[in-house]
Amino acid sequence: MNKTRNSIRKAIALFLTMAMILGSGVLIFGTAADPVAWDGTTAAGFASGSGTEGDPYVISTPAQWAYFAAQVTAGTTYSGQFIQLNANLTFNTGNAADWATT
């Protein structure tokens, strides 16, 4: 009887572990949702927002980050304004041969 209970517990634990891994979007064998590297372009502005605490500027892509960087380089300080990073950004792939020169 104890062997059967232990087998059932192990099966349930394995099932729950797999459900958590798959449910989180992490796939051991890769995924079609792998991040796309930055293509070197600069966005025309932020994704959204007005820079206030209640409505921060939102950065969702590497191109929007490049826009932000260009604005700061040009002298915009954004002092007293709010900026929200809304996503993980990928600026290059893991393969150095694919890295842009920009």
Phi, psi and omega in degrees: 000317179294324178296321179294316179297317179297320178296319179294317179298317179296319180296318178295316179299317179296316179299314181294321178298314179296321179297320179293318180296311181290325180291334181277356180087003180268122178244131183295328186262015180099171183208154176289346182268021177302144183296146178264131181290153178300137182265006178091359181277162177241130180290164178278350181178189178283166177297320180189180174102160179241002176091001178274168179298321180280343181218068185292157169297136182248129175249119183241348184224159175300326179295325176289325175296319178297322176299312179302313180299318180295321179295317179294317179299326180282354175116354177290126185267333184058022178298128180079004178254165185242136181228134182240125173275120190257359184201160170285133183251138178246117181265344176204165177273176179286351182260111184301333179294339181269355185290138179285159179270356180277000000 
